[in-house]
Coordinates of C-alpha atoms in Angstrom, one line a residue:
M20 CA 26.1 -55.7 38.6
A21 CA 25.9 -58.2 35.8
T22 CA 25.0 -61.8 36.1
C23 CA 27.2 -64.5 34.7
S24 CA 27.3 -64.4 31.1
V25 CA 25.7 -67.0 28.9
G26 CA 27.1 -68.1 25.6
G27 CA 29.4 -65.0 25.6
R28 CA 26.6 -62.6 26.3
Q29 CA 26.1 -60.7 29.6
G30 CA 22.7 -61.4 31.1
S31 CA 22.0 -58.0 32.5
A32 CA 22.9 -54.3 32.9
Q33 CA 24.5 -52.9 36.0
I34 CA 22.7 -53.7 39.1
T35 CA 23.3 -51.6 42.4
S36 CA 22.3 -52.4 45.9
S37 CA 19.4 -50.0 45.7
T38 CA 17.8 -51.8 42.7
A39 CA 18.9 -55.4 43.8
I40 CA 16.1 -55.3 46.5
S41 CA 13.4 -53.8 44.3
P42 CA 10.2 -55.7 43.6
V43 CA 11.3 -56.6 40.2
S44 CA 14.4 -58.6 41.4
P45 CA 12.7 -62.0 41.6
F46 CA 11.4 -61.6 38.2
Y47 CA 14.8 -60.5 37.0
F48 CA 16.5 -63.6 38.6
T49 CA 14.0 -66.0 37.1
E50 CA 14.4 -64.6 33.6
S51 CA 18.1 -64.7 33.8
L52 CA 18.0 -68.4 34.6
S53 CA 15.5 -69.0 31.9
V54 CA 18.0 -68.1 29.3
L55 CA 19.7 -71.3 30.0
R56 CA 17.0 -73.4 31.1
C57 CA 15.2 -73.2 27.8
Y58 CA 17.9 -75.4 26.3
I59 CA 17.0 -78.3 28.6
P60 CA 13.5 -79.2 27.2
L61 CA 14.8 -78.5 23.6
L62 CA 17.7 -80.9 24.0
R63 CA 15.4 -83.6 25.6
A64 CA 12.9 -83.1 22.6
K65 CA 15.6 -83.4 20.1
E66 CA 16.8 -86.8 21.4
D67 CA 13.3 -88.2 21.3
V68 CA 11.9 -88.5 17.7
D69 CA 8.5 -89.2 19.1
D70 CA 8.4 -85.9 21.0
P71 CA 5.9 -83.5 19.5
L72 CA 8.5 -80.8 19.5
H73 CA 11.3 -82.9 18.1
D74 CA 11.4 -81.2 14.6
V75 CA 11.2 -77.7 16.0
A76 CA 13.8 -78.3 18.6
A77 CA 16.1 -80.0 16.1
Q78 CA 15.9 -77.0 13.7
F79 CA 16.3 -74.5 16.5
L80 CA 19.3 -76.3 18.0
D81 CA 21.0 -76.9 14.7
K82 CA 21.0 -73.1 14.1
V83 CA 22.2 -72.0 17.6
L84 CA 24.5 -75.0 18.3
Q85 CA 26.3 -75.4 15.1
D86 CA 29.4 -76.6 17.0
P87 CA 28.1 -78.4 20.2
A88 CA 31.5 -79.3 21.3
A89 CA 32.7 -75.7 21.1
F90 CA 29.6 -74.6 23.2
V91 CA 30.5 -77.2 25.8
R92 CA 34.0 -75.8 26.1
T93 CA 32.6 -72.1 26.2
L94 CA 30.0 -72.9 28.8
A95 CA 32.4 -74.7 31.0
K96 CA 34.8 -71.7 30.9
E97 CA 31.9 -69.4 31.7
Y98 CA 31.0 -71.7 34.6
V99 CA 34.5 -71.3 36.2
Q100 CA 34.2 -67.5 35.8
C101 CA 30.9 -67.5 37.4
T102 CA 32.3 -69.2 40.6
Q103 CA 34.7 -66.5 41.0
K104 CA 32.6 -63.5 40.0
E105 CA 33.1 -60.5 42.3
L106 CA 30.3 -58.6 43.8
P107 CA 30.3 -54.7 43.8
L108 CA 31.3 -53.0 47.1
E109 CA 27.9 -51.4 47.4
V110 CA 26.4 -54.9 47.3
L111 CA 28.8 -56.4 49.7
R112 CA 27.9 -53.7 52.3
D113 CA 24.6 -55.4 52.8
M114 CA 25.1 -59.0 53.5
S115 CA 21.5 -59.9 52.9
I116 CA 21.8 -58.7 49.4
A117 CA 25.2 -60.1 48.9
T118 CA 23.8 -63.5 49.9
M119 CA 20.9 -63.1 47.5
W120 CA 23.3 -62.4 44.6
S121 CA 25.6 -65.2 45.6
K122 CA 22.7 -67.6 45.5
Q123 CA 21.7 -66.4 42.1
H124 CA 25.1 -67.0 40.7
A125 CA 25.2 -70.4 42.2
L126 CA 21.7 -71.2 40.7
E127 CA 23.2 -70.0 37.3
Q128 CA 26.1 -72.4 37.8
L129 CA 23.7 -75.2 38.6
V130 CA 21.7 -74.6 35.4
M131 CA 24.9 -74.5 33.2
L132 CA 25.7 -78.0 34.6
E133 CA 22.3 -79.3 33.8
V134 CA 22.7 -78.1 30.3
L135 CA 26.2 -79.6 30.0
F136 CA 24.7 -82.8 31.2
R137 CA 22.1 -82.8 28.6
L138 CA 24.6 -82.0 25.9
A139 CA 26.9 -84.9 27.1
W140 CA 23.8 -87.3 27.4
N141 CA 23.0 -87.4 23.7
L142 CA 24.4 -84.5 21.5
V143 CA 28.0 -84.1 22.1
P144 CA 30.4 -87.2 21.5
A145 CA 32.6 -87.7 24.6
S146 CA 35.8 -87.0 22.6
G147 CA 39.1 -86.4 24.3
P148 CA 39.0 -82.5 24.3
V149 CA 35.5 -82.5 25.6
V150 CA 36.1 -84.8 28.4
V151 CA 39.3 -83.0 29.4
Q152 CA 37.5 -79.7 29.5
L153 CA 34.8 -81.1 31.8
V154 CA 37.2 -82.9 34.1
Q155 CA 39.5 -79.9 34.4
T156 CA 36.5 -77.6 35.3
A157 CA 35.1 -80.0 37.9
Y158 CA 38.4 -80.5 39.6
E159 CA 39.4 -76.9 39.3
T160 CA 36.2 -75.8 41.1
D161 CA 36.2 -78.8 43.5
L162 CA 32.8 -80.0 42.2
G163 CA 31.5 -76.6 42.6
Q164 CA 32.4 -76.0 46.2
N165 CA 35.3 -73.6 45.4
Q166 CA 33.2 -70.4 45.3
L167 CA 34.6 -66.9 45.8
Y168 CA 31.8 -66.2 48.4
V169 CA 31.3 -69.7 49.7
S170 CA 30.8 -68.3 53.2
L171 CA 27.5 -66.9 52.0
L172 CA 26.3 -70.2 50.7
L173 CA 26.8 -72.4 53.7
Q174 CA 23.2 -72.1 55.1
D175 CA 19.9 -73.5 54.0
E176 CA 19.1 -72.7 50.4
G177 CA 22.7 -71.9 49.5
A178 CA 23.9 -75.2 51.0
E179 CA 21.2 -77.1 49.1
I180 CA 22.3 -75.4 45.8
L181 CA 26.0 -76.5 46.3
Q182 CA 24.7 -80.0 47.1
D183 CA 22.8 -80.1 43.9
V184 CA 25.8 -78.8 42.0
E185 CA 28.1 -81.5 43.4
C186 CA 25.5 -84.1 42.5
V187 CA 25.2 -83.0 38.9
W188 CA 29.0 -82.8 38.6
L189 CA 29.2 -86.5 39.7
V190 CA 26.7 -87.8 37.2
L191 CA 27.9 -85.5 34.4
L192 CA 31.5 -86.8 34.6
V193 CA 30.3 -90.4 34.8
E194 CA 28.3 -89.8 31.7
A195 CA 31.2 -88.1 30.0
F196 CA 33.3 -91.2 30.5
N197 CA 30.7 -93.1 28.4
L198 CA 31.0 -96.1 30.6
E199 CA 28.3 -98.0 28.7
K200 CA 30.2 -98.0 25.5
V201 CA 33.6 -98.4 27.1
L202 CA 32.6 -101.5 29.1
E203 CA 30.5 -103.2 26.3
D204 CA 33.1 -102.7 23.7
D205 CA 35.4 -105.8 24.3
T206 CA 36.8 -105.6 20.9
L207 CA 38.7 -102.4 21.6
K208 CA 42.2 -102.4 19.9
L209 CA 44.8 -99.8 20.9
V210 CA 45.8 -98.1 17.5
A211 CA 47.8 -95.1 16.7
F212 CA 44.9 -93.3 15.1
H213 CA 41.3 -94.3 16.2
Q214 CA 38.5 -93.7 13.8
D215 CA 35.9 -93.7 16.6
A216 CA 36.4 -90.6 18.8
S217 CA 33.3 -91.2 20.9
T218 CA 35.2 -92.1 24.1
I219 CA 38.3 -90.7 25.9
L220 CA 40.2 -94.0 25.0
S221 CA 40.5 -92.7 21.4
A222 CA 42.9 -89.9 22.5
S223 CA 46.0 -91.0 24.2
Q224 CA 47.2 -87.5 25.3
Q225 CA 43.9 -86.6 26.7
L226 CA 43.5 -90.0 28.3
A227 CA 46.8 -89.3 30.3
L228 CA 45.6 -85.7 31.3
V229 CA 42.3 -86.9 32.7
H230 CA 44.1 -89.9 34.5
N231 CA 46.4 -87.4 36.2
L232 CA 43.5 -85.3 37.5
V233 CA 41.5 -88.2 38.7
V234 CA 44.1 -90.2 40.6
C235 CA 45.4 -87.2 42.4
A236 CA 42.1 -86.5 44.1
N237 CA 42.0 -88.4 47.4
D238 CA 38.8 -86.7 48.7
P239 CA 36.2 -89.4 49.3
R240 CA 33.7 -87.0 47.7
Y241 CA 35.3 -87.8 44.3
G242 CA 34.8 -91.6 45.0
P243 CA 32.1 -92.2 42.4
I244 CA 34.3 -90.4 39.7
T245 CA 37.3 -92.5 40.7
L246 CA 35.4 -95.6 40.7
A247 CA 34.0 -94.9 37.2
W248 CA 37.6 -94.1 36.1
A249 CA 38.7 -97.5 37.3
C250 CA 36.2 -99.0 34.9
V251 CA 37.7 -97.0 32.1
L252 CA 41.1 -98.1 32.8
F253 CA 40.1 -101.8 32.7
R254 CA 39.4 -101.6 29.0
P255 CA 42.9 -100.4 27.7
H256 CA 44.6 -102.6 30.3
T257 CA 42.9 -105.8 29.0
A258 CA 43.3 -104.6 25.3
A259 CA 47.0 -104.3 25.9
E260 CA 47.4 -107.7 27.4
E261 CA 45.7 -109.2 24.3
Q262 CA 47.9 -107.3 21.8
D263 CA 51.2 -108.3 20.5
A264 CA 52.4 -104.7 20.1
I265 CA 51.2 -101.4 21.7
P266 CA 51.2 -98.2 19.6
E267 CA 54.0 -95.9 20.6
N268 CA 51.5 -93.1 21.6
Y269 CA 50.0 -95.4 24.2
E270 CA 53.1 -97.2 25.5
A271 CA 53.9 -94.8 28.4
F272 CA 50.2 -94.8 29.6
I273 CA 49.9 -98.6 29.4
H274 CA 53.2 -99.0 31.3
R275 CA 51.9 -96.6 34.0
I276 CA 48.6 -98.5 34.6
A277 CA 50.0 -102.1 34.0
F278 CA 50.7 -102.8 37.7
V279 CA 51.1 -101.0 41.0
P280 CA 54.6 -102.3 42.4
E281 CA 54.0 -101.4 46.0
S282 CA 50.9 -103.4 46.1
D283 CA 50.9 -107.0 47.8
P284 CA 50.3 -108.8 45.6
P285 CA 51.0 -106.7 42.5
M286 CA 47.8 -105.7 40.9
P287 CA 46.7 -103.6 37.8
L288 CA 46.2 -100.1 38.6
Y289 CA 42.5 -100.2 37.9
H290 CA 42.1 -103.0 40.5
H291 CA 44.1 -100.9 43.0
I292 CA 41.9 -97.9 42.5
L293 CA 38.8 -100.1 42.9
M294 CA 40.2 -101.3 46.3
W295 CA 40.8 -97.8 47.3
A296 CA 37.2 -96.7 46.4
L297 CA 35.7 -99.7 48.2
H298 CA 37.8 -98.9 51.4
S299 CA 36.0 -97.9 54.6
D300 CA 37.7 -94.5 54.7
V301 CA 36.2 -93.8 51.1
D302 CA 33.1 -95.8 51.3
V303 CA 32.0 -95.1 47.6
L304 CA 29.0 -97.5 48.1
R305 CA 27.5 -95.4 50.8
R306 CA 28.2 -92.4 48.6
L307 CA 26.3 -94.1 45.7
E308 CA 23.5 -95.0 48.1
T309 CA 23.3 -91.2 49.0
L310 CA 22.9 -90.3 45.3
L311 CA 20.2 -93.0 44.9
N312 CA 18.1 -92.3 48.0
Q313 CA 18.7 -88.8 49.2
L314 CA 19.5 -86.3 46.6
G315 CA 17.0 -84.3 44.6
A316 CA 18.5 -85.4 41.3
R317 CA 16.7 -88.7 41.6
V318 CA 14.0 -88.4 44.3
T319 CA 11.4 -85.9 43.3
S320 CA 9.7 -85.8 46.7
L321 CA 12.8 -85.0 48.3
A322 CA 13.7 -82.3 45.9
W323 CA 10.3 -80.6 46.6
I324 CA 10.7 -80.9 50.4
S325 CA 14.2 -79.6 50.3
G326 CA 13.6 -76.9 47.9
S327 CA 16.1 -78.3 45.2
A328 CA 16.8 -75.8 42.5
L329 CA 17.1 -78.5 39.9
T330 CA 15.2 -77.7 36.7
E331 CA 14.1 -81.4 36.3
P332 CA 14.3 -83.3 39.6
N333 CA 14.3 -87.1 39.0
A334 CA 15.0 -86.9 35.3
I335 CA 15.3 -90.2 33.5
A336 CA 18.8 -89.3 32.4
F337 CA 19.9 -88.5 35.9
R338 CA 18.3 -91.9 37.2
A339 CA 19.8 -93.9 34.4
I340 CA 23.4 -92.7 35.3
V341 CA 23.1 -93.0 39.1
E342 CA 21.4 -96.4 39.0
G343 CA 23.6 -97.7 36.4
T344 CA 26.6 -96.8 38.3

């Protein structure tokens, strides 16, 4: 059985139930994960000019990631495939082996997300197509919970992996929305053709696509993403109020987010979404508190205790997103 592919390449030859429990299996699993994990320190080194490995990392990544945005799209598609990858019948006959391989696939998904986060953090601009790809992937897979063999991942280590996956999805999408730039840029003008494509606001069609996905998710688990999206909507709403004319390609979207007629009193959609996120049934503040204090993405000691599979627990980039939100 082959592991999930990485960058279009399969990670292994065929593995049967007899070889899956051989002494070499742990080594094989570790090496499969290392194929992707090697990107994480390289991406971190490239973004820090003072890092001793900065020049080496930059040269290597410039060769293997000639089109980082295309790599993001490819990796996101392979992530989806990995969540639905079937196990051979000979493996499924032994639940312990099937569980072992299901955990391996989940671990590979987690590392894919860590790489995607690093790419979104500093290398790949949050352009419309990139953000759409990430949001579609997150919602299609239900933040990583939509697994073909989810029943094999509900206990102990498997559940911890899925929790880490969901956590990384939350911080990844918040980063993809580029809130820092969106909220700080109070000079935004809605124009037919934006010169700056570093935020989702520059692409009217993709803006509408992401909006449709975000507002249709009523599960409180998506609360932090929905809250972040309310912040995104604030900027085009206020920009539209200050402009004499709205470009034709933004008219329908601006009209849609202007006011919520059924609200009393009528309020802008971003305000309505904010009120939803703060409602006790959603309790997004408690969800954020959980991210701050309980998950391995921010608390190293907890990551060690719980056996978190994150490559870099409590990474500065993770902390910056969670604490900033």
